[in-house]
């Protein structure tokens, strides 16, 4: 770890709030462009030696994720209900450490397809939703998708799927080695005339830019990578930002208010340090990359006389149109050991059902992959079909684990205005700051498509030779890890929060860049697009700053 250490009275060019997939990109790109950058991260800084293969700690005791004991959240399905403090997983679930959720993600790195950006024009309106086109196209974003692949390191096989969007360059690394689940998904798909292909993964299949190849430990989803093979911001963007000598990453520093001056410009941020002491950091511009829930919360909590509804919220849309991404699971047990607990989660995926088809009678599209999904303890607690959770039959449940795999379906979530992140009127966190209240109820089309996709998954598993297949329940979601759409992008200030360059319509030197700017949800794997948007935003923001247009 190197980099700059700014004094308390210095005014930095850019404050970046959040150090994850988007914040890491913003930090590197802006500091390499010659600007001073101070990154705030509310969680600690951990390194490879700090990450553990501890299911209890990471999945049940909030080892690296937001802890509801100190950062509680409330949940309700509709605005007419009184929100209740969420038990179990918080409704907005994310990692809380330097590198953010890029530390514990599965590392599926699909590009959005061309249709994702203009689907409203193709399909028309959908009643009860804010379904809209993006103000940018796939063609505008394609160079930045390529930049993500080559700058952070993505393993894959270009043009392996007949449904892939156009690309200007191959992947920098070959795919990770195929696993049993990948072989079986591909076998079942081929029998049904479907097209499984090597999954693009933000995991190194060979040495890349000073990082080693994956060691196939099996602990990717939900865990940090001690081998540095996962292309998280912690190992890619953050060190390169610090190497410029113009960037400081300030961990254990919780930003709770963005300040504005008499002219309505962002002037800096108020934050708590590790010991809950309050500080103010001056900045010439502010970039929020705190995730789709915390960015909205920060804006809503940054009220002032000039911005009584919350900062950058003249549209009234800050926090609205939250999208989680729906999904479905089909578990399968085979005759022989698969040993899925080894290596990465996913090695094969198919996109035959990516497009929405009006003939189905409902909106939705998505992809299917083959994976392990749960680790052993979670398998014993929540998987295994109808096998009992106690007694002698529990042994049969656990013994099925090495012979098992999951077909995971990833699909769309429509933008519904009532689905939102707002401020709970009574609940506060351990710092005394008003807490997140999530309102969320899946659109009927999203549930209908998830069931359709699950039917296809079951067919594929049977075609692959499964001895036994059972379904996860397709149900209304009460928590999400994909936190999208709460500060949507658009050309009209009355119908969006940021413009196509991620500048807020209301505050010229305030930018938002993370999942909050999404207009539609895509098909379930947003991080690749979040980072492509961040590279694009940083490019334009840097140009604006050099022309003195901020």
Short mmCIF file of N, CA, C and O in Angstrom, two decimals, residues 227-328:
data_model
loop_
_atom_site.label_atom_id
_atom_site.label_comp_id
_atom_site.label_asym_id
_atom_site.label_seq_id
_atom_site.Cartn_x
_atom_site.Cartn_y
_atom_site.Cartn_z
N UNK A 227 -5.70 -15.48 -3.02
CA UNK A 227 -4.72 -15.71 -4.08
C UNK A 227 -4.55 -14.50 -5.00
O UNK A 227 -3.67 -14.52 -5.86
N UNK A 228 -5.41 -13.49 -4.86
CA UNK A 228 -5.42 -12.29 -5.71
C UNK A 228 -5.81 -12.61 -7.16
O UNK A 228 -5.56 -11.82 -8.06
N UNK A 229 -6.44 -13.75 -7.38
CA UNK A 229 -6.85 -14.12 -8.73
C UNK A 229 -8.17 -13.46 -9.12
O UNK A 229 -8.43 -13.23 -10.31
N UNK A 230 -9.01 -13.18 -8.14
CA UNK A 230 -10.25 -12.49 -8.45
C UNK A 230 -9.92 -11.02 -8.74
O UNK A 230 -9.18 -10.38 -7.99
N UNK A 231 -10.48 -10.51 -9.83
CA UNK A 231 -10.10 -9.17 -10.31
C UNK A 231 -10.88 -8.08 -9.58
O UNK A 231 -11.54 -7.24 -10.19
N UNK A 232 -10.79 -8.08 -8.27
CA UNK A 232 -11.50 -7.09 -7.47
C UNK A 232 -10.78 -5.74 -7.54
O UNK A 232 -9.59 -5.67 -7.86
N UNK A 233 -11.50 -4.70 -7.22
CA UNK A 233 -10.88 -3.37 -7.18
C UNK A 233 -9.73 -3.32 -6.18
O UNK A 233 -8.77 -2.56 -6.35
N UNK A 234 -9.80 -4.13 -5.13
CA UNK A 234 -8.75 -4.18 -4.12
C UNK A 234 -7.40 -4.53 -4.74
O UNK A 234 -6.36 -4.03 -4.30
N UNK A 235 -7.41 -5.40 -5.76
CA UNK A 235 -6.16 -5.88 -6.35
C UNK A 235 -5.83 -5.24 -7.70
O UNK A 235 -4.74 -5.42 -8.21
N UNK A 236 -6.78 -4.52 -8.28
CA UNK A 236 -6.57 -3.98 -9.63
C UNK A 236 -6.53 -2.46 -9.61
O UNK A 236 -5.46 -1.85 -9.68
N UNK A 237 -7.66 -1.82 -9.46
CA UNK A 237 -7.74 -0.37 -9.60
C UNK A 237 -7.12 0.39 -8.43
O UNK A 237 -6.42 1.39 -8.62
N UNK A 238 -7.38 -0.06 -7.20
CA UNK A 238 -6.93 0.70 -6.03
C UNK A 238 -5.39 0.82 -5.98
O UNK A 238 -4.86 1.93 -5.83
N UNK A 239 -4.64 -0.28 -6.10
CA UNK A 239 -3.17 -0.12 -6.06
C UNK A 239 -2.63 0.77 -7.17
O UNK A 239 -1.67 1.52 -6.96
N UNK A 240 -3.25 0.71 -8.36
CA UNK A 240 -2.77 1.54 -9.46
C UNK A 240 -3.10 3.01 -9.24
O UNK A 240 -2.36 3.90 -9.66
N UNK A 241 -4.22 3.28 -8.58
CA UNK A 241 -4.54 4.66 -8.21
C UNK A 241 -3.53 5.19 -7.21
O UNK A 241 -3.00 6.30 -7.35
N UNK A 242 -3.23 4.40 -6.19
CA UNK A 242 -2.29 4.84 -5.16
C UNK A 242 -0.88 5.02 -5.72
O UNK A 242 -0.13 5.88 -5.26
N UNK A 243 -0.54 4.21 -6.73
CA UNK A 243 0.81 4.29 -7.31
C UNK A 243 1.07 5.62 -8.00
O UNK A 243 2.23 5.98 -8.23
N UNK A 244 0.02 6.37 -8.31
CA UNK A 244 0.22 7.67 -8.95
C UNK A 244 0.80 8.70 -7.98
O UNK A 244 1.32 9.73 -8.41
N UNK A 245 0.66 8.43 -6.67
CA UNK A 245 1.06 9.43 -5.68
C UNK A 245 0.07 10.55 -5.52
O UNK A 245 0.32 11.52 -4.79
N UNK A 246 -1.08 10.43 -6.16
CA UNK A 246 -2.11 11.48 -6.08
C UNK A 246 -3.41 10.98 -5.47
O UNK A 246 -4.40 11.70 -5.46
N UNK A 247 -3.42 9.74 -4.97
CA UNK A 247 -4.65 9.15 -4.45
C UNK A 247 -4.44 8.59 -3.06
O UNK A 247 -3.47 7.86 -2.81
N UNK A 248 -5.35 8.93 -2.16
CA UNK A 248 -5.39 8.32 -0.83
C UNK A 248 -6.69 7.54 -0.69
O UNK A 248 -7.76 8.03 -1.05
N UNK A 249 -6.62 6.34 -0.15
CA UNK A 249 -7.80 5.56 0.21
C UNK A 249 -7.90 5.60 1.73
O UNK A 249 -7.04 5.08 2.44
N UNK A 250 -8.96 6.20 2.21
CA UNK A 250 -9.14 6.39 3.65
C UNK A 250 -10.19 5.39 4.14
O UNK A 250 -11.39 5.60 3.98
N UNK A 251 -9.72 4.28 4.71
CA UNK A 251 -10.61 3.22 5.19
C UNK A 251 -11.22 3.59 6.54
O UNK A 251 -10.79 4.55 7.19
N UNK A 252 -12.25 2.83 6.93
CA UNK A 252 -12.95 3.06 8.20
C UNK A 252 -13.41 4.50 8.32
O UNK A 252 -13.34 5.11 9.40
N UNK A 253 -13.86 5.06 7.21
CA UNK A 253 -14.28 6.46 7.16
C UNK A 253 -15.65 6.53 6.50
O UNK A 253 -15.79 6.27 5.30
N UNK A 254 -16.64 6.87 7.26
CA UNK A 254 -18.05 6.76 6.89
C UNK A 254 -18.60 8.15 6.54
O UNK A 254 -18.82 8.98 7.42
N UNK A 255 -18.81 8.39 5.26
CA UNK A 255 -19.39 9.66 4.81
C UNK A 255 -20.89 9.63 5.03
O UNK A 255 -21.58 8.71 4.59
N UNK A 256 -21.41 10.67 5.71
CA UNK A 256 -22.84 10.68 6.03
C UNK A 256 -23.57 11.92 5.49
O UNK A 256 -24.80 11.98 5.54
N UNK A 257 -22.83 12.89 4.94
CA UNK A 257 -23.49 14.10 4.43
C UNK A 257 -22.59 14.76 3.39
O UNK A 257 -21.39 14.91 3.61
N UNK A 258 -23.17 15.11 2.25
CA UNK A 258 -22.47 15.90 1.25
C UNK A 258 -22.88 17.35 1.44
O UNK A 258 -24.08 17.67 1.41
N UNK A 259 -21.92 18.22 1.62
CA UNK A 259 -22.21 19.63 1.89
C UNK A 259 -22.26 20.42 0.59
O UNK A 259 -21.62 20.06 -0.41
N UNK A 260 -23.02 21.50 0.60
CA UNK A 260 -23.08 22.41 -0.54
C UNK A 260 -22.87 23.84 -0.06
O UNK A 260 -23.17 24.18 1.08
N UNK A 261 -22.34 24.68 -0.97
CA UNK A 261 -22.09 26.07 -0.61
C UNK A 261 -23.29 26.94 -0.98
O UNK A 261 -24.33 26.44 -1.43
N UNK A 262 -23.14 28.24 -0.85
CA UNK A 262 -24.25 29.17 -1.06
C UNK A 262 -24.73 29.19 -2.51
O UNK A 262 -25.86 29.58 -2.80
N UNK A 263 -23.87 28.76 -3.43
CA UNK A 263 -24.26 28.72 -4.84
C UNK A 263 -24.86 27.38 -5.25
O UNK A 263 -25.24 27.19 -6.41
N UNK A 264 -24.94 26.45 -4.29
CA UNK A 264 -25.53 25.15 -4.59
C UNK A 264 -24.55 24.14 -5.12
O UNK A 264 -24.94 23.06 -5.58
N UNK A 265 -23.25 24.42 -5.05
CA UNK A 265 -22.24 23.47 -5.50
C UNK A 265 -21.79 22.59 -4.34
O UNK A 265 -21.76 23.03 -3.19
N UNK A 266 -21.44 21.34 -4.64
CA UNK A 266 -20.88 20.47 -3.62
C UNK A 266 -19.54 21.02 -3.17
O UNK A 266 -18.69 21.36 -4.00
N UNK A 267 -19.35 21.12 -1.88
CA UNK A 267 -18.12 21.71 -1.36
C UNK A 267 -17.27 20.72 -0.57
O UNK A 267 -16.12 21.01 -0.24
N UNK A 268 -17.82 19.55 -0.28
CA UNK A 268 -17.07 18.54 0.45
C UNK A 268 -18.00 17.58 1.16
O UNK A 268 -19.22 17.60 0.94
N UNK A 269 -17.42 16.74 2.02
CA UNK A 269 -18.21 15.72 2.70
C UNK A 269 -17.91 15.70 4.19
O UNK A 269 -16.77 15.93 4.62
N UNK A 270 -18.95 15.41 4.97
CA UNK A 270 -18.80 15.16 6.40
C UNK A 270 -18.67 13.66 6.61
O UNK A 270 -19.41 12.88 6.00
N UNK A 271 -17.76 13.27 7.50
CA UNK A 271 -17.57 11.83 7.71
C UNK A 271 -17.14 11.53 9.14
O UNK A 271 -16.66 12.41 9.86
N UNK A 272 -17.36 10.28 9.53
CA UNK A 272 -16.88 9.77 10.81
C UNK A 272 -15.62 8.94 10.56
O UNK A 272 -15.56 8.16 9.61
N UNK A 273 -14.63 9.08 11.43
CA UNK A 273 -13.47 8.21 11.34
C UNK A 273 -13.71 6.93 12.13
O UNK A 273 -14.82 6.69 12.63
N UNK A 274 -12.68 6.12 12.26
CA UNK A 274 -12.81 4.82 12.93
C UNK A 274 -13.33 4.96 14.35
O UNK A 274 -14.04 4.07 14.87
N UNK A 275 -13.02 6.05 15.02
CA UNK A 275 -13.42 6.27 16.41
C UNK A 275 -14.68 7.11 16.54
O UNK A 275 -14.96 7.65 17.61
N UNK A 276 -15.42 7.26 15.43
CA UNK A 276 -16.69 8.00 15.38
C UNK A 276 -16.51 9.49 15.64
O UNK A 276 -17.45 10.19 16.03
N UNK A 277 -15.31 9.99 15.38
CA UNK A 277 -15.10 11.44 15.44
C UNK A 277 -15.49 12.05 14.10
O UNK A 277 -15.22 11.47 13.04
N UNK A 278 -16.11 13.22 14.15
CA UNK A 278 -16.60 13.86 12.93
C UNK A 278 -15.53 14.75 12.30
O UNK A 278 -14.78 15.43 13.00
N UNK A 279 -15.49 14.73 10.95
CA UNK A 279 -14.55 15.54 10.20
C UNK A 279 -15.25 16.07 8.95
O UNK A 279 -16.29 15.57 8.53
N UNK A 280 -14.62 17.08 8.35
CA UNK A 280 -15.10 17.60 7.07
C UNK A 280 -13.94 17.63 6.09
O UNK A 280 -12.84 18.08 6.42
N UNK A 281 -14.17 17.14 4.89
CA UNK A 281 -13.16 17.14 3.84
C UNK A 281 -13.62 18.02 2.69
O UNK A 281 -14.66 17.79 2.10
N UNK A 282 -12.82 19.03 2.36
CA UNK A 282 -13.14 19.93 1.26
C UNK A 282 -12.75 19.30 -0.07
O UNK A 282 -11.74 18.61 -0.18
N UNK A 283 -13.57 19.57 -1.08
CA UNK A 283 -13.30 19.02 -2.41
C UNK A 283 -13.85 19.95 -3.48
O UNK A 283 -14.84 20.65 -3.26
N UNK A 284 -13.20 19.92 -4.64
CA UNK A 284 -13.68 20.70 -5.78
C UNK A 284 -14.82 19.99 -6.51
O UNK A 284 -15.62 20.63 -7.20
N UNK A 285 -14.89 18.68 -6.37
CA UNK A 285 -15.98 17.90 -6.95
C UNK A 285 -16.13 16.61 -6.15
O UNK A 285 -15.18 16.15 -5.51
N UNK A 286 -17.33 16.04 -6.19
CA UNK A 286 -17.64 14.84 -5.42
C UNK A 286 -18.23 13.79 -6.35
O UNK A 286 -19.09 14.09 -7.19
N UNK A 287 -17.75 12.55 -6.20
CA UNK A 287 -18.28 11.41 -6.94
C UNK A 287 -18.79 10.40 -5.93
O UNK A 287 -18.03 9.94 -5.06
N UNK A 288 -20.07 10.04 -6.03
CA UNK A 288 -20.64 9.02 -5.16
C UNK A 288 -20.67 7.69 -5.89
O UNK A 288 -21.31 7.56 -6.93
N UNK A 289 -19.98 6.71 -5.32
CA UNK A 289 -19.95 5.35 -5.86
C UNK A 289 -20.14 4.37 -4.71
O UNK A 289 -19.39 3.41 -4.55
N UNK A 290 -21.17 4.64 -3.92
CA UNK A 290 -21.36 3.92 -2.66
C UNK A 290 -22.25 2.70 -2.78
O UNK A 290 -22.46 2.01 -1.80
N UNK A 291 -22.81 2.44 -3.93
CA UNK A 291 -23.73 1.38 -4.36
C UNK A 291 -25.14 1.95 -4.47
O UNK A 291 -25.43 3.05 -3.97
N UNK A 292 -26.03 1.21 -5.12
CA UNK A 292 -27.35 1.73 -5.44
C UNK A 292 -28.22 2.04 -4.25
O UNK A 292 -29.19 2.79 -4.37
N UNK A 293 -27.90 1.49 -3.09
CA UNK A 293 -28.66 1.80 -1.88
C UNK A 293 -28.03 2.94 -1.10
O UNK A 293 -28.69 3.92 -0.73
N UNK A 294 -26.72 2.85 -0.83
CA UNK A 294 -26.07 3.85 0.01
C UNK A 294 -25.90 5.20 -0.70
O UNK A 294 -25.90 6.24 -0.05
N UNK A 295 -25.75 5.19 -2.02
CA UNK A 295 -25.69 6.47 -2.74
C UNK A 295 -27.01 7.21 -2.58
O UNK A 295 -27.03 8.42 -2.29
N UNK A 296 -28.12 6.52 -2.77
CA UNK A 296 -29.43 7.16 -2.61
C UNK A 296 -29.63 7.63 -1.18
O UNK A 296 -30.12 8.74 -0.93
N UNK A 297 -29.26 6.79 -0.22
CA UNK A 297 -29.40 7.18 1.18
C UNK A 297 -28.61 8.44 1.50
O UNK A 297 -29.09 9.35 2.18
N UNK A 298 -27.37 8.51 1.00
CA UNK A 298 -26.52 9.66 1.27
C UNK A 298 -27.13 10.94 0.70
O UNK A 298 -27.12 12.00 1.34
N UNK A 299 -27.68 10.86 -0.51
CA UNK A 299 -28.32 12.03 -1.11
C UNK A 299 -29.54 12.46 -0.29
O UNK A 299 -29.74 13.66 -0.03
N UNK A 300 -30.35 11.50 0.10
CA UNK A 300 -31.57 11.83 0.85
C UNK A 300 -31.25 12.38 2.24
O UNK A 300 -32.00 13.21 2.77
N UNK A 301 -30.15 11.94 2.82
CA UNK A 301 -29.74 12.45 4.13
C UNK A 301 -28.98 13.77 4.03
O UNK A 301 -28.69 14.39 5.06
N UNK A 302 -28.66 14.20 2.81
CA UNK A 302 -27.92 15.46 2.62
C UNK A 302 -28.88 16.60 2.31
O UNK A 302 -28.67 17.40 1.38
N UNK A 303 -29.92 16.70 3.09
CA UNK A 303 -30.90 17.77 2.92
C UNK A 303 -30.29 19.11 3.32
O UNK A 303 -29.36 19.19 4.12
N UNK A 304 -30.86 20.17 2.78
CA UNK A 304 -30.49 21.53 3.16
C UNK A 304 -31.65 22.43 2.79
O UNK A 304 -32.63 21.99 2.16
N UNK A 305 -31.54 23.69 3.15
CA UNK A 305 -32.60 24.63 2.76
C UNK A 305 -32.75 24.70 1.24
O UNK A 305 -33.85 24.84 0.72
N UNK A 306 -31.63 24.60 0.56
CA UNK A 306 -31.67 24.68 -0.90
C UNK A 306 -32.17 23.37 -1.52
O UNK A 306 -32.78 23.37 -2.58
N UNK A 307 -31.93 22.26 -0.84
CA UNK A 307 -32.33 20.94 -1.34
C UNK A 307 -33.17 20.23 -0.27
O UNK A 307 -32.72 19.27 0.36
N UNK A 308 -34.40 20.68 -0.06
CA UNK A 308 -35.20 20.14 1.05
C UNK A 308 -35.64 18.69 0.86
O UNK A 308 -35.95 18.00 1.84
N UNK A 309 -35.68 18.19 -0.40
CA UNK A 309 -36.05 16.80 -0.64
C UNK A 309 -34.85 15.87 -0.63
O UNK A 309 -34.99 14.67 -0.87
N UNK A 310 -33.68 16.42 -0.37
CA UNK A 310 -32.45 15.67 -0.50
C UNK A 310 -31.64 16.22 -1.66
O UNK A 310 -32.17 16.83 -2.59
N UNK A 311 -30.36 16.00 -1.62
CA UNK A 311 -29.46 16.55 -2.62
C UNK A 311 -29.71 15.92 -3.99
O UNK A 311 -29.91 14.71 -4.10
N UNK A 312 -29.70 16.78 -5.03
CA UNK A 312 -29.86 16.33 -6.42
C UNK A 312 -31.19 15.66 -6.68
O UNK A 312 -31.31 14.80 -7.56
N UNK A 313 -32.22 16.07 -5.94
CA UNK A 313 -33.50 15.37 -5.99
C UNK A 313 -34.65 16.26 -6.43
O UNK A 313 -35.79 16.09 -5.98
N UNK A 314 -34.41 17.21 -7.31
CA UNK A 314 -35.52 18.05 -7.79
C UNK A 314 -36.56 17.23 -8.54
O UNK A 314 -37.74 17.58 -8.59
N UNK A 315 -36.13 16.11 -9.13
CA UNK A 315 -37.06 15.22 -9.84
C UNK A 315 -37.93 14.41 -8.90
O UNK A 315 -38.96 13.86 -9.30
N UNK A 316 -37.51 14.31 -7.63
CA UNK A 316 -38.21 13.45 -6.69
C UNK A 316 -37.94 11.97 -6.92
O UNK A 316 -38.61 11.12 -6.33
N UNK A 317 -36.95 11.65 -7.74
CA UNK A 317 -36.71 10.25 -8.12
C UNK A 317 -35.52 9.61 -7.42
O UNK A 317 -35.25 8.43 -7.66
N UNK A 318 -34.82 10.34 -6.59
CA UNK A 318 -33.71 9.72 -5.86
C UNK A 318 -34.26 8.59 -4.99
O UNK A 318 -35.18 8.79 -4.20
N UNK A 319 -33.70 7.43 -5.15
CA UNK A 319 -34.13 6.25 -4.38
C UNK A 319 -35.17 5.40 -5.07
O UNK A 319 -35.39 4.26 -4.66
N UNK A 320 -35.81 5.92 -6.11
CA UNK A 320 -36.92 5.20 -6.74
C UNK A 320 -36.42 4.31 -7.90
O UNK A 320 -35.33 4.48 -8.40
N UNK A 321 -37.28 3.38 -8.29
CA UNK A 321 -36.99 2.41 -9.36
C UNK A 321 -35.87 1.44 -8.98
O UNK A 321 -35.07 1.01 -9.83
N UNK A 322 -35.82 1.05 -7.71
CA UNK A 322 -34.86 0.03 -7.27
C UNK A 322 -35.12 -1.28 -8.00
O UNK A 322 -36.27 -1.71 -8.14
N UNK A 323 -34.06 -1.91 -8.48
CA UNK A 323 -34.16 -3.21 -9.16
C UNK A 323 -33.15 -4.17 -8.55
O UNK A 323 -31.98 -3.84 -8.39
N UNK A 324 -33.61 -5.38 -8.23
CA UNK A 324 -32.75 -6.40 -7.62
C UNK A 324 -32.20 -7.42 -8.63
O UNK A 324 -31.17 -8.04 -8.36
N UNK A 325 -32.88 -7.70 -9.71
CA UNK A 325 -32.71 -8.85 -10.60
C UNK A 325 -33.38 -10.10 -9.99
O UNK A 325 -33.03 -10.52 -8.89
N UNK A 326 -34.36 -10.64 -10.69
CA UNK A 326 -34.98 -11.89 -10.27
C UNK A 326 -34.09 -13.06 -10.67
O UNK A 326 -33.07 -12.89 -11.34
N UNK A 327 -34.48 -14.26 -10.27
CA UNK A 327 -33.70 -15.44 -10.62
C UNK A 327 -34.41 -16.70 -10.20
O UNK A 327 -35.50 -16.66 -9.61
N UNK A 328 -33.81 -17.83 -10.53
CA UNK A 328 -34.40 -19.13 -10.20
C UNK A 328 -33.29 -20.16 -10.10
O UNK A 328 -32.23 -20.01 -10.71
#
